[in-house]
XYZ file of C-alpha atoms in Angstrom:
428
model
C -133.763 -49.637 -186.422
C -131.064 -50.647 -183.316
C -132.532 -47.906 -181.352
C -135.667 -49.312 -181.567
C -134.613 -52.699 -180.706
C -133.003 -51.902 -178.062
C -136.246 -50.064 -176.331
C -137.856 -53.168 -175.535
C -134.262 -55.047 -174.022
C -134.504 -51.737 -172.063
C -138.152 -52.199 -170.595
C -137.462 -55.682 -169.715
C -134.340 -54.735 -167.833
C -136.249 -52.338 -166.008
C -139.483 -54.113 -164.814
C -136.626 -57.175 -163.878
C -135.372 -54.631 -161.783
C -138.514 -53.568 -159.873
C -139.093 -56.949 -159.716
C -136.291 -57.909 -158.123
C -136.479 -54.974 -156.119
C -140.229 -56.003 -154.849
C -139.025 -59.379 -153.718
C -136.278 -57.867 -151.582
C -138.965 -55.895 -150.104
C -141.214 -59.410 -149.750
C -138.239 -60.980 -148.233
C -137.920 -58.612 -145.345
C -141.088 -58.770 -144.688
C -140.921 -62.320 -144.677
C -137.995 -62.640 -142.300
C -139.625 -59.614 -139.798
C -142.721 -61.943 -139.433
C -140.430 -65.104 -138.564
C -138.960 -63.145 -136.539
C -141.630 -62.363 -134.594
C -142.957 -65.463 -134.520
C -140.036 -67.024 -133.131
C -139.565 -64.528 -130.394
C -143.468 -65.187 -129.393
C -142.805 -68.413 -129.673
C -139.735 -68.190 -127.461
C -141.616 -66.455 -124.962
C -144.547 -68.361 -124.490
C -141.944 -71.324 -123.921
C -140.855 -69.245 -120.853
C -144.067 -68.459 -119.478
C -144.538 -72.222 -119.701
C -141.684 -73.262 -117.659
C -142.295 -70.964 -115.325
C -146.115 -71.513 -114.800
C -144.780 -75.717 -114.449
C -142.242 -74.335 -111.601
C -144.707 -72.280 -109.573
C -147.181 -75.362 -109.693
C -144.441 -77.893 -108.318
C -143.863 -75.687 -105.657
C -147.555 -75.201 -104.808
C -147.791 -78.705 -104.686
C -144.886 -79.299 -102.369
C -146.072 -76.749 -100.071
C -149.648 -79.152 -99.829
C -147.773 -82.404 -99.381
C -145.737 -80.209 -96.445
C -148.330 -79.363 -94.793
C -150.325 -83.189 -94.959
C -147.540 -84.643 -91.919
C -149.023 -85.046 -88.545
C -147.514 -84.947 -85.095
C -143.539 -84.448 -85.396
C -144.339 -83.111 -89.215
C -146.426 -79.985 -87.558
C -143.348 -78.097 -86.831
C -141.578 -78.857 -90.156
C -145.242 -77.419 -91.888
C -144.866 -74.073 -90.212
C -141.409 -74.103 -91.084
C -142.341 -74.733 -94.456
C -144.974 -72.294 -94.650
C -143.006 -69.805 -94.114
C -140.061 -70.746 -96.367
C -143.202 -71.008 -98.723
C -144.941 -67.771 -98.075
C -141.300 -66.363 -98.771
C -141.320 -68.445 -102.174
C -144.811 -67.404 -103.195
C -144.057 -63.549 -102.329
C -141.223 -64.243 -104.600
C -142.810 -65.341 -107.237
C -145.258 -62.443 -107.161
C -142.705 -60.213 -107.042
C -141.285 -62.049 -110.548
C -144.880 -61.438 -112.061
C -144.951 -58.262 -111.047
C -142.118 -57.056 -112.417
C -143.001 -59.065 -115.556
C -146.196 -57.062 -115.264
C -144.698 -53.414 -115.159
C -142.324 -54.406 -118.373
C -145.180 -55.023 -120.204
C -146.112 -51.692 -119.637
C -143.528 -50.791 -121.879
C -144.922 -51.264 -125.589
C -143.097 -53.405 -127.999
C -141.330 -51.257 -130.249
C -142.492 -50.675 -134.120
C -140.199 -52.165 -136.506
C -139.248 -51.959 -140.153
C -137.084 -54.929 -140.383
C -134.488 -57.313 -138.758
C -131.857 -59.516 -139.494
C -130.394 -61.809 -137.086
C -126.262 -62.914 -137.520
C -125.965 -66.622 -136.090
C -122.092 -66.444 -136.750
C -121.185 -67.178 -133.259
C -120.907 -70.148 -130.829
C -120.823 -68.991 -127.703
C -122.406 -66.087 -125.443
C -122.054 -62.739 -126.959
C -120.011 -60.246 -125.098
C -119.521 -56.875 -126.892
C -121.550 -55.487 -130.543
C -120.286 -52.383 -131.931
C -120.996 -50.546 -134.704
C -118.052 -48.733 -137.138
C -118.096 -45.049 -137.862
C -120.088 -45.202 -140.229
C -121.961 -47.702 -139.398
C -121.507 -49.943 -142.589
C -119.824 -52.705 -140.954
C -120.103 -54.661 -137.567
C -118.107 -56.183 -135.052
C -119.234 -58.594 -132.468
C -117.268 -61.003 -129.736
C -118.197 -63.613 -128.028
C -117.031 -65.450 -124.626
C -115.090 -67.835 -126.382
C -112.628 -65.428 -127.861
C -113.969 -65.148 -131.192
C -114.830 -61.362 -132.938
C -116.457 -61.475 -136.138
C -116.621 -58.386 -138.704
C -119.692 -58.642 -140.909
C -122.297 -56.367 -142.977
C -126.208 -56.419 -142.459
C -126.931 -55.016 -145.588
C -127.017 -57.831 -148.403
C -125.782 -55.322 -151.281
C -123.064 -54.651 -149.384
C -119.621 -55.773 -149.824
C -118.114 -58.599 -147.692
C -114.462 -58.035 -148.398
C -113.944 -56.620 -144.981
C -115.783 -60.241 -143.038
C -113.696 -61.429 -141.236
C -113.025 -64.048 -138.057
C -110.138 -63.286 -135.316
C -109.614 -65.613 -132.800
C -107.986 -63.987 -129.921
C -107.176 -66.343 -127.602
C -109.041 -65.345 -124.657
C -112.404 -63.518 -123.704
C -113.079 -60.539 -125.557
C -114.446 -57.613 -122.847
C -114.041 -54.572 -124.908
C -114.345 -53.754 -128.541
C -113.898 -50.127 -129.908
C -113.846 -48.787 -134.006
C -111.360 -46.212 -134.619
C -113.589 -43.093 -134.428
C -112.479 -41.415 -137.779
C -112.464 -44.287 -140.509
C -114.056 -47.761 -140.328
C -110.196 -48.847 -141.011
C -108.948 -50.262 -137.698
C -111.017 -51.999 -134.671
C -109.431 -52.174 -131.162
C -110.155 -55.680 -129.019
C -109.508 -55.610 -125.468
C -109.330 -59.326 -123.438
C -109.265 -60.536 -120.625
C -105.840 -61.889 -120.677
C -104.568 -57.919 -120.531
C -104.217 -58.014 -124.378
C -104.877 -54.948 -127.230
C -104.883 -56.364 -130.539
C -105.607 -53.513 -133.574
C -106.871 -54.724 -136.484
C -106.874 -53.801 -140.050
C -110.306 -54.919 -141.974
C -108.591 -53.433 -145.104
C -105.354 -56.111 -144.878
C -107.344 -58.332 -142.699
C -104.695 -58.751 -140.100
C -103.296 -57.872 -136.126
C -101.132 -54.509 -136.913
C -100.209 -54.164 -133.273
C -100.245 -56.596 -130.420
C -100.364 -54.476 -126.873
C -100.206 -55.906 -123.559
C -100.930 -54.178 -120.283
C -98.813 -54.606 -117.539
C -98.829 -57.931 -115.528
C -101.023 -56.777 -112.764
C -103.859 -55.236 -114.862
C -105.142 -58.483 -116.445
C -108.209 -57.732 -117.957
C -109.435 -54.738 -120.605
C -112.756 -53.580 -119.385
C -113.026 -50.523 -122.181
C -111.163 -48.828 -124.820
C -112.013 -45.412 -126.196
C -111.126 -43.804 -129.186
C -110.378 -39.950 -129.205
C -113.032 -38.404 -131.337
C -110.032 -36.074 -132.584
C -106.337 -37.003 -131.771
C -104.801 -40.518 -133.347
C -104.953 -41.857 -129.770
C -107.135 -44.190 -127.472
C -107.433 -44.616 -123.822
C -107.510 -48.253 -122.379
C -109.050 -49.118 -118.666
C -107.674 -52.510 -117.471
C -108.051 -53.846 -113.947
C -106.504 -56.076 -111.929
C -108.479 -59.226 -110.580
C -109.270 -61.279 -107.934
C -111.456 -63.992 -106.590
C -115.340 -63.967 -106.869
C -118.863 -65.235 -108.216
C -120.157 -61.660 -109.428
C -118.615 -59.582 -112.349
C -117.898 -56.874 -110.102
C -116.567 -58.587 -107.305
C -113.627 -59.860 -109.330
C -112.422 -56.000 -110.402
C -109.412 -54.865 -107.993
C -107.684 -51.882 -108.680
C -107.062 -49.257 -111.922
C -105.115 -48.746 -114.818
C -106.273 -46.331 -117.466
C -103.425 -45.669 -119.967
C -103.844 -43.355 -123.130
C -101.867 -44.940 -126.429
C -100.507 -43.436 -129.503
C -101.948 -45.167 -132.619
C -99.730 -44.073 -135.016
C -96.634 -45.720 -133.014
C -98.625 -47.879 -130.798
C -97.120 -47.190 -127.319
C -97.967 -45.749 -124.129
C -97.505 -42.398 -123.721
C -98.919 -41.616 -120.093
C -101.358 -43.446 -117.235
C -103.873 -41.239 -115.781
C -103.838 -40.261 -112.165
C -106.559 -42.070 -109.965
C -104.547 -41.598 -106.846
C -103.284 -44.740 -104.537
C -104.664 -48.223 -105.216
C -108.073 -46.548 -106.909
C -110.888 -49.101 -107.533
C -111.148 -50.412 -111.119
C -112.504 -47.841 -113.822
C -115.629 -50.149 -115.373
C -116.601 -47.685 -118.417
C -115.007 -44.731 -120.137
C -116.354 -41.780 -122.983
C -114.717 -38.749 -124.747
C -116.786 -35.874 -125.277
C -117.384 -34.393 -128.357
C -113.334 -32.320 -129.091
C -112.150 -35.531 -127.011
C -110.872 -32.638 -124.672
C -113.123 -34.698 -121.831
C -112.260 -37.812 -120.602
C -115.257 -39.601 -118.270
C -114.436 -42.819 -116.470
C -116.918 -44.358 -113.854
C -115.899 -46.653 -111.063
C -116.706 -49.582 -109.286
C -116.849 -47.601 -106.496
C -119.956 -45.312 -107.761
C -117.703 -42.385 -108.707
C -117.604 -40.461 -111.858
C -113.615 -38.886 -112.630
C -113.456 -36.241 -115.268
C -109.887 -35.902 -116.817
C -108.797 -32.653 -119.246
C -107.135 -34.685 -121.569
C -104.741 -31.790 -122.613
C -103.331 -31.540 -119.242
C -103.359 -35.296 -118.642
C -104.950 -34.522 -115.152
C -108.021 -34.656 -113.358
C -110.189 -32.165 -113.240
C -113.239 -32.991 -111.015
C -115.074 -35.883 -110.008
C -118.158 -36.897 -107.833
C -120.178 -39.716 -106.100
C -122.740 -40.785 -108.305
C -124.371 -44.094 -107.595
C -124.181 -46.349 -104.369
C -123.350 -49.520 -106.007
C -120.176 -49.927 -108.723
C -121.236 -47.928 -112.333
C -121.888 -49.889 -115.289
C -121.562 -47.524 -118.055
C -121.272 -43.835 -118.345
C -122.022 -41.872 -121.517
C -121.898 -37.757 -122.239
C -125.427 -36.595 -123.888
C -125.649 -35.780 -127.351
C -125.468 -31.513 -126.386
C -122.324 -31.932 -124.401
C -123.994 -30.704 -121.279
C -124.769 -33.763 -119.284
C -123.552 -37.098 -118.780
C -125.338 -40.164 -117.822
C -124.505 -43.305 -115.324
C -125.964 -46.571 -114.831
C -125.602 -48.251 -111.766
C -125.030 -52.131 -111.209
C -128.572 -51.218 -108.863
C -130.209 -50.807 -112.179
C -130.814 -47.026 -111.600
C -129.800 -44.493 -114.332
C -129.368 -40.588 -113.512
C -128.396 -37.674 -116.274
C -125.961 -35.584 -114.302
C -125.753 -31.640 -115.395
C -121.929 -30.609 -116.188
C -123.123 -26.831 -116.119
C -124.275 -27.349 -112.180
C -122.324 -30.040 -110.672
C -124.115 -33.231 -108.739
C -127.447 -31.672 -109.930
C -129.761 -34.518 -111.774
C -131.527 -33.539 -115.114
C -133.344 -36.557 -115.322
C -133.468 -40.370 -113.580
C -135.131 -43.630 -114.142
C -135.080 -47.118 -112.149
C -134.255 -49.767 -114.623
C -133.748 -52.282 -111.732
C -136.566 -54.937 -113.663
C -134.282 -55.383 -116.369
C -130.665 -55.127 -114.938
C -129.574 -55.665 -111.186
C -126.692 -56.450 -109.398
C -127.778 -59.580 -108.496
C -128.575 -61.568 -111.408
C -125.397 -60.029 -113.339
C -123.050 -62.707 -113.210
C -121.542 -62.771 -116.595
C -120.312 -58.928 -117.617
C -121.827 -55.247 -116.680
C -124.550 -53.471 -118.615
C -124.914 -51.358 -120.395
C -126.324 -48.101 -122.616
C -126.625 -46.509 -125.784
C -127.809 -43.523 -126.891
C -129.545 -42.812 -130.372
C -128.396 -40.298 -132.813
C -130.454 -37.292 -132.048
C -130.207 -38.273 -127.888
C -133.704 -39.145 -127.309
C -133.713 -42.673 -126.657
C -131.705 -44.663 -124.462
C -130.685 -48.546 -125.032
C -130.210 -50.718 -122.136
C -128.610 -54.271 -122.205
C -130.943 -56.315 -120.050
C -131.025 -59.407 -117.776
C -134.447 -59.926 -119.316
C -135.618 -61.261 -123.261
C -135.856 -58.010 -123.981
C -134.168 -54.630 -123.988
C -135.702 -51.359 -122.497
C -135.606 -48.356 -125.050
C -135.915 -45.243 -122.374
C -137.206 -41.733 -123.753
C -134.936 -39.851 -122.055
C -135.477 -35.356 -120.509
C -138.993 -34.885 -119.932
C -140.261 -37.602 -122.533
C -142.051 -40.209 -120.376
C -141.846 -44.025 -120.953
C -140.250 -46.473 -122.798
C -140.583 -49.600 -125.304
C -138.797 -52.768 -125.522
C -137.379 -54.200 -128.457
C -138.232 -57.737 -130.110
C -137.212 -61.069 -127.420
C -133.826 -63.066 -127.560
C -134.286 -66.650 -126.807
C -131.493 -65.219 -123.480
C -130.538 -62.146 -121.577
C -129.490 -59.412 -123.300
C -125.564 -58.555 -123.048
C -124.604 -55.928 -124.878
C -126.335 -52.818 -126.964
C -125.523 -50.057 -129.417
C -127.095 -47.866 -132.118
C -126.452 -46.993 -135.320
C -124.168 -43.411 -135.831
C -126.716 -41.729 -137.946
C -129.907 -44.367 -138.653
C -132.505 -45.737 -136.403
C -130.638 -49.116 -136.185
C -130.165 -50.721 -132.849
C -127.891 -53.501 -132.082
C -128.697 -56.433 -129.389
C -126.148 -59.014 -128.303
C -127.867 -62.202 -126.181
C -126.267 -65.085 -124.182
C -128.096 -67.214 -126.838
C -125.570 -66.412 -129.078
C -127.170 -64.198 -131.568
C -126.467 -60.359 -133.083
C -129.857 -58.741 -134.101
C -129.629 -55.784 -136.204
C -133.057 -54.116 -135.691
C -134.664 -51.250 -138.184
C -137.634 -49.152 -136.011
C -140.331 -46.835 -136.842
């Protein structure tokens, strides 16, 4: 007589369940659509203000030209500044034009973290991708989860103290985070005790962190800091070199890696897959390969004209990939040195000179297909990558695009914007 009592209870627990389960599913659904919304929204704002600017300067270039006598040399001066202006602007639309060649990208869901109150500088997924960490200009990383069964006892807010340029998970647990700032600091900290376990500082010349990198294999990490010096663009402030390689189980230096005499600053570094590879690129366009078992460099070639942004090895181990400050991305062959597998020119969504607030950069997708680009643009460029033509873009920011990763094992992209927001995006 219980058991049968207890049948019903049963049934009713279960079709609560699917219930619940079915308004989850609603509620994504829900948010995706707001979502896009709000981004088409956000971009028909743009378009907007930019249709109002080109008309105000179409109209100043009539009221130029209306003068008479001594205004007749000021209207062919102006028409010229003008003609200038008007190429300009249809150069903007048709780069505008050619992005929208790239498709918007399918997507399952996404969730947008609003956490932050100031630009966002660096987005990084853990090891296993479970939890998140993002910074922001004002010194601020946050430690969060994007899925809401999840638990939150590793969220968590660290104010540093002073811009946050570098952010790396230790490679083997989702235990310890590395931040890098600008103010030549290394904090590691523990999500588990939620607190600063060590408190590095480079020495006094080599002011600001611009990467850390975990070895995939040995408890150590390598840390490029530069010294700095007056100037408007990112790159122009980067002076010379530091790259030291740390022991993280007694958190001290244990030996700086040769770049010769005064070498320019090291922007980007990657392990390979044993972490017996060391890449660093450098302002100066150069790519330096270290053996990491010897301590010493091994080989090293010119790779871009302008300084290198980021620098990444492909998912086989056999290539590596650069992307210029120019905006133009190669895949160099490690089996047949300086030969190109594969290039792209990215320039419509990142250049030199509209990067005034930190470098780009990339991400690569699990299997090594796709490549994410940060992006001085509403959206980011997803890049099919050896012999797969094209590209999409992902959903709009209400700003540019700052910083980019992927999920270790899902199709999950990350997007950090100047307009403050994380998106956590789910594609088809």
């Amino acid at each position: 007589m219980l058991h049968d009592t207890r049948i019903p209870a049963l049934l009713k627990i279960s079709s609560e369940h699917n219930t619940v389960n079915c308004l989850k599913g609603d509620i994504k659904q829900l948010n995706l659509k707001v979502s896009q919304l709000q981004a088409l929204l956000e971009e028909k704002e743009v378009q907007l203000c930019q249709a109002r600017s080109g008309k105000r300067d179409s109209f100043q270039y009539i009221d130029d030209r209306s003068g008479a006598g001594s205004q007749d040399l000021k209207s062919c001066v102006s028409k010229s500044e003008k003609s200038g202006l008007f190429q300009n602007v249809q150069d903007t639309r048709g780069e505008m034009q050619r992005e929208e060649e790239f498709p918007e990208v399918r997507v399952d869901y996404q969730e947008t973290f609003l956490g932050h109150t100031s630009p966002i500088t660096q987005c990084r997924f853990s090891a296993s991708g479970d939890n998140i960490a993002s910074a922001s200009v004002d010194g601020t990383v946050r430690i969060w989860t994007y899925e809401s069964s999840a638990s939150t006892s590793r969220n968590a807010t660290i104010y540093c103290g002073a811009e946050v340029m570098s952010l790396e998970w230790d490679s083997k647990s989702d235990r310890l985070l590395l931040i890098g700032t600008a103010d030549g600091g290394i904090k590691a900290w523990n999500v588990d005790a939620k607190r600063v376990v060590c408190d590095l500082k480079c020495t006094k010349e080599f002011t600001s962190v611009l990467d850390l990198k975990c070895s995939p294999v040995e408890p150590i990490f390598v840390s490029a800091a530069a010294s700095t010096r007056p100037g408007a663009m990112y790159f122009d402030k980067l002076g010379h070199a530091s790259l030291t390689v740390w022991n993280m189980r007694t958190w001290k230096a244990m030996t700086v890696l040769p770049l010769g005499e005064d070498p320019p600053a090291i922007t980007s570094l990657c392990f390979n897959h044993n972490g017996k590879l060391l890449a660093a690129a450098a302002k100066d366009g150069m790519i330096h390969m270290f053996d990491m078992s010897a301590g010493q460099q091994i080989t090293g070639w010119p790779a871009h004209d302008f300084p290198i942004s980021s620098v990444l090895f492909g998912s086989d181990e056999t290539s590596i990939f650069t992307l210029g400050a120019d905006g133009k991305i190669f895949e160099w062959s490690l089996q047949n040195q300086g030969e190109v597998l594969w290039s792209s020119n990215c320039s419509r969504f990142c250049n030199i000179q509209s990067d005034i607030m930190c470098k780009q950069e990339m991400a690569l997708d699990a299997n090594g297909n796709q490549l994410l680009l940060s992006s001085n643009s509403l959206r980011a460029p997803i890049y099919k990558v050896r012999g797969r033509m094209g590209g999409m873009t992902t959903l709009p920011h209400s700003g540019s695009i700052t910083t980019v990763d992927w999920h270790p094992t899902l199709p999950l992209l990350l997007t950090g914007s100047v307009d403050q927001s994380v998106r956590i995006t789910s594609i088809l």
